[in-house]
Coordinates of C-alpha atoms in Angstrom, one line a residue:
Chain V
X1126 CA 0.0 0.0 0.0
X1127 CA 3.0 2.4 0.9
X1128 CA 4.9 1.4 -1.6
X1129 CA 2.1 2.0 -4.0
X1130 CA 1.7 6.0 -2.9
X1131 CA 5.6 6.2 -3.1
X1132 CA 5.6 5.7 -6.9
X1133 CA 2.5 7.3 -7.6
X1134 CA 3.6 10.6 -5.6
X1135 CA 7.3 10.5 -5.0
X1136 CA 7.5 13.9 -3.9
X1137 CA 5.5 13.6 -0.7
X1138 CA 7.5 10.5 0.8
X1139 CA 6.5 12.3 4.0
X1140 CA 2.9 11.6 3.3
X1141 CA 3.4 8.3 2.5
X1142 CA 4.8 7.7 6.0
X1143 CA 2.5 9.4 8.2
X1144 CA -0.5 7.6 6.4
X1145 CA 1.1 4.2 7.0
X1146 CA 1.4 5.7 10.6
X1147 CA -2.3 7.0 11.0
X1148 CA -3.1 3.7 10.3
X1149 CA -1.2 1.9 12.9
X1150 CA -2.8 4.2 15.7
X1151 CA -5.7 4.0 13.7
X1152 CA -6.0 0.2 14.3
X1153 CA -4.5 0.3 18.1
X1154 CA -7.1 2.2 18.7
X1155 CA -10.1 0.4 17.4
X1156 CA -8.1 -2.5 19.5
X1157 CA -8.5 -0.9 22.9
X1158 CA -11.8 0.5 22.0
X1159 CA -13.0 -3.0 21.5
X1160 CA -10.8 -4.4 24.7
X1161 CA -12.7 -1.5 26.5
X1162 CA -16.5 -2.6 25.3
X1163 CA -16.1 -5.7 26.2
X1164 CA -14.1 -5.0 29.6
X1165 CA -17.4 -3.1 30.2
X1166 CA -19.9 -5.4 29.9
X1167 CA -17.8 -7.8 31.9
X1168 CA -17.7 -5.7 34.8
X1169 CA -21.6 -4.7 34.5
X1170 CA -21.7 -8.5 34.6
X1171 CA -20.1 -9.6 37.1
X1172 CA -22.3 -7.4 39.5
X1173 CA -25.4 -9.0 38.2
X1174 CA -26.0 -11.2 41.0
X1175 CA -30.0 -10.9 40.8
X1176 CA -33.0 -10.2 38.8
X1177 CA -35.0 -7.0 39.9
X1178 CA -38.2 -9.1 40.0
X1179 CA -36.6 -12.0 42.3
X1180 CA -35.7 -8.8 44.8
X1181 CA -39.1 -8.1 44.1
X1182 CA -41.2 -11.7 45.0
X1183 CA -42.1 -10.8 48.5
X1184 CA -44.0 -7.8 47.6
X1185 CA -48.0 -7.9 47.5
X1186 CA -49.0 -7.8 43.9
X1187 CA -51.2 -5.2 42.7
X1188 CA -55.1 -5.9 42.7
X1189 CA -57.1 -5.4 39.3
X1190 CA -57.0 -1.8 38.2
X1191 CA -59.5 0.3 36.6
X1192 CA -58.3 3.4 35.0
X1193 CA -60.9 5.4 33.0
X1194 CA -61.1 8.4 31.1
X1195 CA -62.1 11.3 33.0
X1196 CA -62.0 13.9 30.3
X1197 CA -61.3 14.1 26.7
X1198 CA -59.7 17.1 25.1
X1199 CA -61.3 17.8 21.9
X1200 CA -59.6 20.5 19.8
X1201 CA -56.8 20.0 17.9
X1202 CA -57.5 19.4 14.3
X1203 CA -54.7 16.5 13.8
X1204 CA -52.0 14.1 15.4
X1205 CA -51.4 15.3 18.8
X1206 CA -47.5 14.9 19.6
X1207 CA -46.3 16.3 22.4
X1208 CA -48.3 17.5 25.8
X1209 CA -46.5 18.6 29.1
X1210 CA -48.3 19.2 32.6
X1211 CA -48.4 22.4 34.5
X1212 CA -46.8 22.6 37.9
X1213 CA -50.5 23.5 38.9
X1214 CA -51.6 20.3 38.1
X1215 CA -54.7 21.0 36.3
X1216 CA -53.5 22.6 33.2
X1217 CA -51.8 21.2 30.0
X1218 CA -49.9 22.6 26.8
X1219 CA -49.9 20.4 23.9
X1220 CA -49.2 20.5 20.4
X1221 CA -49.8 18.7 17.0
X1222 CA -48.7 18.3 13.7
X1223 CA -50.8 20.8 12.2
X1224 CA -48.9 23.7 14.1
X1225 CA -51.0 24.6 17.1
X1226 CA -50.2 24.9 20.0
X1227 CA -53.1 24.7 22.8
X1228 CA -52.9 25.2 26.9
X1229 CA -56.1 23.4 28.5
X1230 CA -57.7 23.6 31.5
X1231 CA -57.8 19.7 32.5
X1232 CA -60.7 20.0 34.9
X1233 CA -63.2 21.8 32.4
X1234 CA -61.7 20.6 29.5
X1235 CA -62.1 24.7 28.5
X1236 CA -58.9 25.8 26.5
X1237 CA -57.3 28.6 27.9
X1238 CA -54.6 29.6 25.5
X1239 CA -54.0 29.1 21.3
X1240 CA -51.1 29.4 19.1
X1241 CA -50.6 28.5 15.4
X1242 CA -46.8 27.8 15.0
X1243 CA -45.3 28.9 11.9
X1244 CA -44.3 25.4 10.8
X1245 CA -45.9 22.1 11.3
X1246 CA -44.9 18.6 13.3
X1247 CA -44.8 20.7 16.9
X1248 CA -43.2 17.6 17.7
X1249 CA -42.1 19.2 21.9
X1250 CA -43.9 21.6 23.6
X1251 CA -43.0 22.4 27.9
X1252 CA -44.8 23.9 30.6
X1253 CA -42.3 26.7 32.2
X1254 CA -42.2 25.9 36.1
X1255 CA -43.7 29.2 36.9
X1256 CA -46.8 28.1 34.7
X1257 CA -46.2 31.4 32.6
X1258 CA -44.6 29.9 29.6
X1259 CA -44.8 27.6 27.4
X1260 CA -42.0 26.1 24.9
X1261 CA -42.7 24.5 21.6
X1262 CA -40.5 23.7 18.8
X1263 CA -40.3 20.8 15.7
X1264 CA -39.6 20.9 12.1
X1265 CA -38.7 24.5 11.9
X1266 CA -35.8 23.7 14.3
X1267 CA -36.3 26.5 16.9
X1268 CA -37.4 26.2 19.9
X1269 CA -39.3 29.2 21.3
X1270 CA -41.0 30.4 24.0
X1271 CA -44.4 32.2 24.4
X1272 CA -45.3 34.0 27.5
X1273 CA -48.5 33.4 28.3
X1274 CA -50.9 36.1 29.4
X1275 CA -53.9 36.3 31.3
X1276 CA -55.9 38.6 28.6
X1277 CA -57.2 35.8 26.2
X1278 CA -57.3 38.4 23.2
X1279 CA -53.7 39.1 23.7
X1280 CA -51.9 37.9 20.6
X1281 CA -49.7 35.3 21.8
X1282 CA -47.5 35.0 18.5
X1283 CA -46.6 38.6 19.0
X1284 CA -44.4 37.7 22.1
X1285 CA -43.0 34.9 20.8
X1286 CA -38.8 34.3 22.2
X1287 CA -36.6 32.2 19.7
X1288 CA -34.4 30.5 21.9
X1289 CA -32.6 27.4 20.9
X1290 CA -31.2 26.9 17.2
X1291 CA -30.7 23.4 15.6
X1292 CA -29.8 22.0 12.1
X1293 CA -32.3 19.6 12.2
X1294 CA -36.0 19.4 13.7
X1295 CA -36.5 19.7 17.1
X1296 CA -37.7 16.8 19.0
X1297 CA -37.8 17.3 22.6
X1298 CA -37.6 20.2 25.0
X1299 CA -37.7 20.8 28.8
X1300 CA -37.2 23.7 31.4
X1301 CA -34.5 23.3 33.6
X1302 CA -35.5 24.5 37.3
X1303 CA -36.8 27.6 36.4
X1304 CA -37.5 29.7 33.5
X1305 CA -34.6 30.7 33.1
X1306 CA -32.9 27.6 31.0
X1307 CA -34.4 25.2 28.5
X1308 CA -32.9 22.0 27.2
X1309 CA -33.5 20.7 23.7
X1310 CA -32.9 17.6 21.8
X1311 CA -33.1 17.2 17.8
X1312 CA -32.4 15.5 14.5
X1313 CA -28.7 16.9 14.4
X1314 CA -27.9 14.0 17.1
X1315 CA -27.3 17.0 19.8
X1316 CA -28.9 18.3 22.6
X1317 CA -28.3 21.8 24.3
X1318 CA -28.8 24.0 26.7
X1319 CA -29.8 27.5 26.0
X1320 CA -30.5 30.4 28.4
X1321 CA -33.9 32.1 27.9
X1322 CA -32.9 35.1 27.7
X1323 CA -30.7 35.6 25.5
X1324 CA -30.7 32.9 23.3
X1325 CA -27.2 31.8 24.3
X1326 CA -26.4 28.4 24.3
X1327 CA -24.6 27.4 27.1
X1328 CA -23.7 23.8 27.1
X1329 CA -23.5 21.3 23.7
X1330 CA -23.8 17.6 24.4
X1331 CA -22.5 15.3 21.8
X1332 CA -22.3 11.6 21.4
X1333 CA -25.3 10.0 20.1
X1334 CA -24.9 8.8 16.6
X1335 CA -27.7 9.9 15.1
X1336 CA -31.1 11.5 15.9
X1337 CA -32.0 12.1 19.4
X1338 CA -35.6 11.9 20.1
X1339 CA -36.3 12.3 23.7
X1340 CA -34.6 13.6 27.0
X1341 CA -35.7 13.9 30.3
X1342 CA -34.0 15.7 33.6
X1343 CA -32.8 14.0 36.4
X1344 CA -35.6 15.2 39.9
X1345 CA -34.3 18.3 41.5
X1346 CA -32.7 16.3 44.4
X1347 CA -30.4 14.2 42.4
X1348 CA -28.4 17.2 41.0
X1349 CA -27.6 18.0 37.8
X1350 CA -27.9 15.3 35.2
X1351 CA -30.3 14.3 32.3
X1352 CA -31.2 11.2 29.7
X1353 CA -31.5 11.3 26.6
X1354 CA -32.8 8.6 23.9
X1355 CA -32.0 8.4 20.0
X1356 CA -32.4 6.5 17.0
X1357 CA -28.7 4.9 17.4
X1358 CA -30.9 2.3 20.1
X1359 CA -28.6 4.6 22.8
X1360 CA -29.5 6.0 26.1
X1361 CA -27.3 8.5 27.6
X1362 CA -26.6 10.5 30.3
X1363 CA -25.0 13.4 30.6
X1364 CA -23.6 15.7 33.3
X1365 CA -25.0 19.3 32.5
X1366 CA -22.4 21.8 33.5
X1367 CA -19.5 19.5 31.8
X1368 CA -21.3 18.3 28.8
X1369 CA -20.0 15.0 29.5
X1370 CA -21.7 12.1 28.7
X1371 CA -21.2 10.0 32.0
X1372 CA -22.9 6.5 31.3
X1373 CA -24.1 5.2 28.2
X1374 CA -26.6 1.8 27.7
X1375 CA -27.3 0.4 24.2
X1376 CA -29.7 -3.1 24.7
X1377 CA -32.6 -1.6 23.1
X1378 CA -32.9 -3.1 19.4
X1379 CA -34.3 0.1 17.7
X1380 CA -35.1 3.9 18.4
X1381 CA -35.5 4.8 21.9
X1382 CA -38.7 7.0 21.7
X1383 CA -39.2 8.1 25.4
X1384 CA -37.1 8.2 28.3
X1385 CA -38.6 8.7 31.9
X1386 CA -36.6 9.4 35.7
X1387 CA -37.7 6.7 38.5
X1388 CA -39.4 9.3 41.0
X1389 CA -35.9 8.4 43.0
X1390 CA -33.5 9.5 40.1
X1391 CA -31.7 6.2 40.6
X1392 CA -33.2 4.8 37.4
X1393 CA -34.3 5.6 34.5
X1394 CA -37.4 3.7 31.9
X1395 CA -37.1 3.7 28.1
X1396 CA -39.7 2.9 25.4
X1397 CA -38.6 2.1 22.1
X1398 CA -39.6 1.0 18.2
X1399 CA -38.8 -2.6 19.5
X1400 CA -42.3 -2.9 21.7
X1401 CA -40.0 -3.0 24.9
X1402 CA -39.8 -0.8 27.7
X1403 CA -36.8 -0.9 30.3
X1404 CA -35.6 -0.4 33.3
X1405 CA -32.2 0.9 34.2
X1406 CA -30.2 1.2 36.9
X1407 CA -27.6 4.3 37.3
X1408 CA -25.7 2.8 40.2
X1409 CA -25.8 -0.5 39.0
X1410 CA -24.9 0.5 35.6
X1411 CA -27.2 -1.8 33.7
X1412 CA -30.5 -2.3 32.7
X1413 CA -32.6 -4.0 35.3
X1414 CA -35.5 -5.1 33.6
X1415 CA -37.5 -5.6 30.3
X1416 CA -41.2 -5.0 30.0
X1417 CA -42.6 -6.8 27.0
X1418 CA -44.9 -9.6 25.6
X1419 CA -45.0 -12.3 22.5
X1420 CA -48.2 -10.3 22.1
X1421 CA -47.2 -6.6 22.2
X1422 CA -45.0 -6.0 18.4
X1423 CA -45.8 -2.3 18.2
X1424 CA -43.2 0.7 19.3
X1425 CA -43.6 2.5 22.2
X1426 CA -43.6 5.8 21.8
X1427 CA -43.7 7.3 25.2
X1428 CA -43.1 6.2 28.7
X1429 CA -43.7 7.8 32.5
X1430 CA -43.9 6.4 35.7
X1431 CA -47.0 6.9 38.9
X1432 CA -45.7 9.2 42.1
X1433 CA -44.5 5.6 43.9
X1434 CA -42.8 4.5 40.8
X1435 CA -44.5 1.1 41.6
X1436 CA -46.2 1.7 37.9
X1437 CA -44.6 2.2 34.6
X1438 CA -47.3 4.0 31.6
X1439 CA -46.4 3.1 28.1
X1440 CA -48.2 4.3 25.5
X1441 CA -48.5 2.2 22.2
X1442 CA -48.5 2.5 18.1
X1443 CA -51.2 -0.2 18.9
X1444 CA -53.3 2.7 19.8
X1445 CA -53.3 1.1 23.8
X1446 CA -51.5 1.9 26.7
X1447 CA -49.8 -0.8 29.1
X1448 CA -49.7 -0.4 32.9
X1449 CA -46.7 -2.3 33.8
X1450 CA -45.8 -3.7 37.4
X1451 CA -42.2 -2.3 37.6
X1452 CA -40.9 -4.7 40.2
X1453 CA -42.2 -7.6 39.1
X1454 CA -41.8 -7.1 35.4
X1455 CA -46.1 -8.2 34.7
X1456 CA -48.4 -6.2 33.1
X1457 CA -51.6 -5.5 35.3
X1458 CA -53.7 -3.4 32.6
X1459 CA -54.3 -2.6 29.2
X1460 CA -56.3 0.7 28.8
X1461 CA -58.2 1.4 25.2
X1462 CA -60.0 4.0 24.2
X1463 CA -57.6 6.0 21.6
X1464 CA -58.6 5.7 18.1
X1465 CA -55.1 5.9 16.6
X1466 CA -51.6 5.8 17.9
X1467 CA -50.8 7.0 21.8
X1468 CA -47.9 9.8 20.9
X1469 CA -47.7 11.3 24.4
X1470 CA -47.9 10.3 27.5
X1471 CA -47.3 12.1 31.4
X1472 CA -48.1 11.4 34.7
X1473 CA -50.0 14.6 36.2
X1474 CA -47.0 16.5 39.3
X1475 CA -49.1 15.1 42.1
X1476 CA -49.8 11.5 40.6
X1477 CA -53.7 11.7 40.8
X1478 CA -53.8 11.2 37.3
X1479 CA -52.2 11.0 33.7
X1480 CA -52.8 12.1 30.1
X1481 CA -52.0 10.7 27.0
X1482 CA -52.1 12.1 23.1
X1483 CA -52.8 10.5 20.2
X1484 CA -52.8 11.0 16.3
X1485 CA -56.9 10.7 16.7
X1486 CA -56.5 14.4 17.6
X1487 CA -57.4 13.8 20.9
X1488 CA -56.1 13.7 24.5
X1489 CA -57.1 11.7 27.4
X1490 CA -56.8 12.1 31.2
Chain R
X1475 CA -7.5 14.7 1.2
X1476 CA -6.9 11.0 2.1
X1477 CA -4.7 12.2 5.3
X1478 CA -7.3 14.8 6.5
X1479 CA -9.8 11.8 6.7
X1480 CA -7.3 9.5 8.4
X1481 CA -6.6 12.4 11.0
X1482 CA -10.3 12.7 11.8
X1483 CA -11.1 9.0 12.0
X1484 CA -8.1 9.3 14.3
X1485 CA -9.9 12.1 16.7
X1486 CA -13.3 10.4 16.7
X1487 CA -11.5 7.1 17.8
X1488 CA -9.2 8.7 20.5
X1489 CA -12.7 10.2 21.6
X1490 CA -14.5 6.7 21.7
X1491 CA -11.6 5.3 23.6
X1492 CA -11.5 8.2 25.8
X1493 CA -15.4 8.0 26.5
X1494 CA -15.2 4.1 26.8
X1495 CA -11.9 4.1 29.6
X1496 CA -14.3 7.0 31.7
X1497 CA -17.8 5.0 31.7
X1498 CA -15.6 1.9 32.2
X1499 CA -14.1 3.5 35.1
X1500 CA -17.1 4.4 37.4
X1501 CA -18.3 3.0 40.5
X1502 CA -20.5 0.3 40.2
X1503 CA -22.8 -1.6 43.1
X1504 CA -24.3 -5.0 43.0
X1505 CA -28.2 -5.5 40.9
X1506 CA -29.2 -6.9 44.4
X1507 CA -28.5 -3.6 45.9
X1508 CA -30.1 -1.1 43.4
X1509 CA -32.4 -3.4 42.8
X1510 CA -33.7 -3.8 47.2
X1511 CA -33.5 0.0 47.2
X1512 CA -35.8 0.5 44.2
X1513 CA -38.3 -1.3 45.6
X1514 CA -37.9 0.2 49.3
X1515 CA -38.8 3.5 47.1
X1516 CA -41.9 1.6 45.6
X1517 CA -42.9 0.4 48.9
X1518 CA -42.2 3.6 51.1
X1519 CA -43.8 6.0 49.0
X1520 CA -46.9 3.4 47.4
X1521 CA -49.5 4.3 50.2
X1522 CA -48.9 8.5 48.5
X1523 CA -49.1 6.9 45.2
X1524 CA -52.9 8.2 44.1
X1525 CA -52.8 6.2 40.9
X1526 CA -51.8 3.1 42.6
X1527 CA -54.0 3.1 45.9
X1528 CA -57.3 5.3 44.3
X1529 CA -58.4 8.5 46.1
X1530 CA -62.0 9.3 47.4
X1531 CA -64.1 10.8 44.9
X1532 CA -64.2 13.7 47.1
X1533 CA -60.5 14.3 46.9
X1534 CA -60.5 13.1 43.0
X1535 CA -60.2 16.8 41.0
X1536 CA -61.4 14.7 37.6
X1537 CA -64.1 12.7 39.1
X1538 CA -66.8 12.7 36.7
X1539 CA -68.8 16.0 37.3
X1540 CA -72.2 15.6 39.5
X1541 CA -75.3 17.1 38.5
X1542 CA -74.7 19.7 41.5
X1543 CA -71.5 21.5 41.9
X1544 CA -70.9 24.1 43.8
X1545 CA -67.5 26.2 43.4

């Protein structure tokens, strides 16, 4: 190969031996990178003394459950993809794919606030902790904020904050603590953390592979951490003032659509394209569990857990949604009632209750 | 440029092998640990879980609206 450059370019010998020499390194390097991967998985291994549900056989199962809709929100005029809560627990933002934008008043089903996004697919959409904002962002691949103001014929387009800039849609996006920060995940394979504000970004995290499609922060106790899910089959998570990306877990067998927190911040749930959901541990530095049946083949497209994180939600491309024991790995009920695809799907703050979004234009608490 | 590519294929595999030696390197604790304090969470905080346990319907904020409500 070397010998072949020198006589086709025998003026840049130089070149000839440097590429020979990026090569070398080239190939040590994929070496160790392999020794590494497999180094890892032997040591998350070797602490695998026990299945999460055998820790778990002593517990009580859980009784029949009977969930039913208690309101349906009629409004949007196609797919609904994205909804977030309000700290208040009563109200809801969510968006669809034909651009709007609508805040609801759960409890009267009466809606409060509309916007009509200048692009369509609003695939994320976030409730600001104050309850004054909302975020929304998807295929024009900003995410912006829109105050919202307590005189309904206020235009709320007029106020509207560009805040974070991608290169490719937008598909997730969350306030930090406050206000004040907003965290966004996209197409580009990136997520980021912009200040309000200003617009400024203030932290990059790279390392997925290709599109990231969900993130979700770490509870306020735990410090400062999130998870994020993508279409390389990766979760990660990252520390948010380095930008590092601290653990990594790849067993899912396609996308990971939705990621979720364990109330405790010591795990995490994913749903993915592969009808699994699953459980992982950050201490233990594996997954834990799998949630899945011969019967259940379609994605999951969103996951959350109850207050107790004794229940894991997953809402299906099936058009159902599967309550899921998480310590002993069994389903213990399978809700209907959506006429298409379950897109979204969130526990209300205080646990009493949870909604779910659908491409049948409605939602369902 | 043939060397150009080498060089990055070069810096994206120093970075995996530099990202691979850190998440090999943190602290790890047994499944049977995580695992008995995940469900201590479950079980400590299930009777608060409203989802799991029910609520009245006089505490419910969705129950299905009566014929007389007074707000």
């Amino acid at each position: 190969f070397s010998l072949c450059l020198y006589l086709i370019s025998p003026l840049v010998p130089e070149m000839a031996t440097q590429e020979v020499q990026l090569n070398e390194t080239l190939s040590h390097l994929k070496t160790e990178s392999d020794t590494l991967k497999t180094k890892l998985e032997e040591e998350r291994a070797k602490l695998h003394d026990v299945e999460l549900h055998q820790v778990a056989e002593k517990v009580d199962g859980l009784g029949q459950f009977v969930m039913k809709t208690r309101r349906t929100l009629k409004g949007h005029g196609n797919k609904v993809l994205c909804m977030d809560w309000c700290k208040d627990k009563r109200r809801i933002v969510s968006s669809s794919q034909d651009g709007k934008v609508i805040v609801w008043d759960a409890f009267t089903t009466n809606k409060e606030h509309a916007v009509t996004m200048p692009c369509t697919w609003v695939m994320a959409c976030a409730y600001a902790p104050s309850g004054c904002a909302v975020a929304c962002g998807g295929l024009d691949n900003k995410c912006s904020v829109y105050p919202l103001s307590l005189d309904k014929n206020e235009n709320l387009a007029a106020k509207k904050k560009s805040v974070a800039m991608h290169t490719n849609y937008l598909s997730a996006c969350s306030f930090t603590n406050s206000d004040m920060q907003i965290l966004t995940s996209s197409g580009d394979g990136t997520c980021a953390l912009w200040d309000v504000e200003s617009g400024q970004l203030l932290q990059s995290f790279h390392g997925h592979a290709a599109d990231v499609l969900c993130l979700d922060l770490a509870p306020s106790e735990t410090g400062n951490t999130f998870v994020s899910g993508g279409c390389d089959k990766k979760a990660n998570v990252w520390d948010m003032r380095s930008g590092q990306c601290i653990q990594s877990f790849e067993t899912h067998e396609s996308d990971i659509n939705s990621v979720r927190y364990y109330p405790s911040g010591d795990a995490f749930a994913s749903g993915s394209d592969d009808a699994t959901c699953r459980l992982y541990d950050l201490r233990a530095d594996r997954e834990v569990a799998i949630y899945s049946k011969e019967s259940i083949i379609f994605g999951v497209s969103s996951v959350d857990f109850s207050l107790s994180g004794r229940l894991l939600f997953g809402g299906y491309n099936d058009y159902t949604i599967n309550v899921w024991d998480v310590l002993k790995g069994t389903r213990v009920s399978i809700l209907f009632g959506h006429e298409n695809r379950v897109s979204t799907l969130r526990v209300s703050p205080d646990g009493t209750a949870f909604c779910s979004g659908s491409w049948d234009h409605t939602l369902r608490v | 440029m043939s060397n150009n590519n080498a060089n990055n294929n070069l810096i994206i595999a120093q970075r995996t092998v530099k990202q691979l030696r850190l998440e090999a390197s943190i602290r790890r604790i047994k499944v049977s640990q995580a695992a008995a304090e995940l469900r201590n969470f479950c079980l400590q905080n299930a009777s608060k879980d409203p989802l799991l346990v029910g609520v009245p319907s006089s505490d419910n904020p969705f129950r299905p609206p009566n014929s007389c409500s007074l707000f």
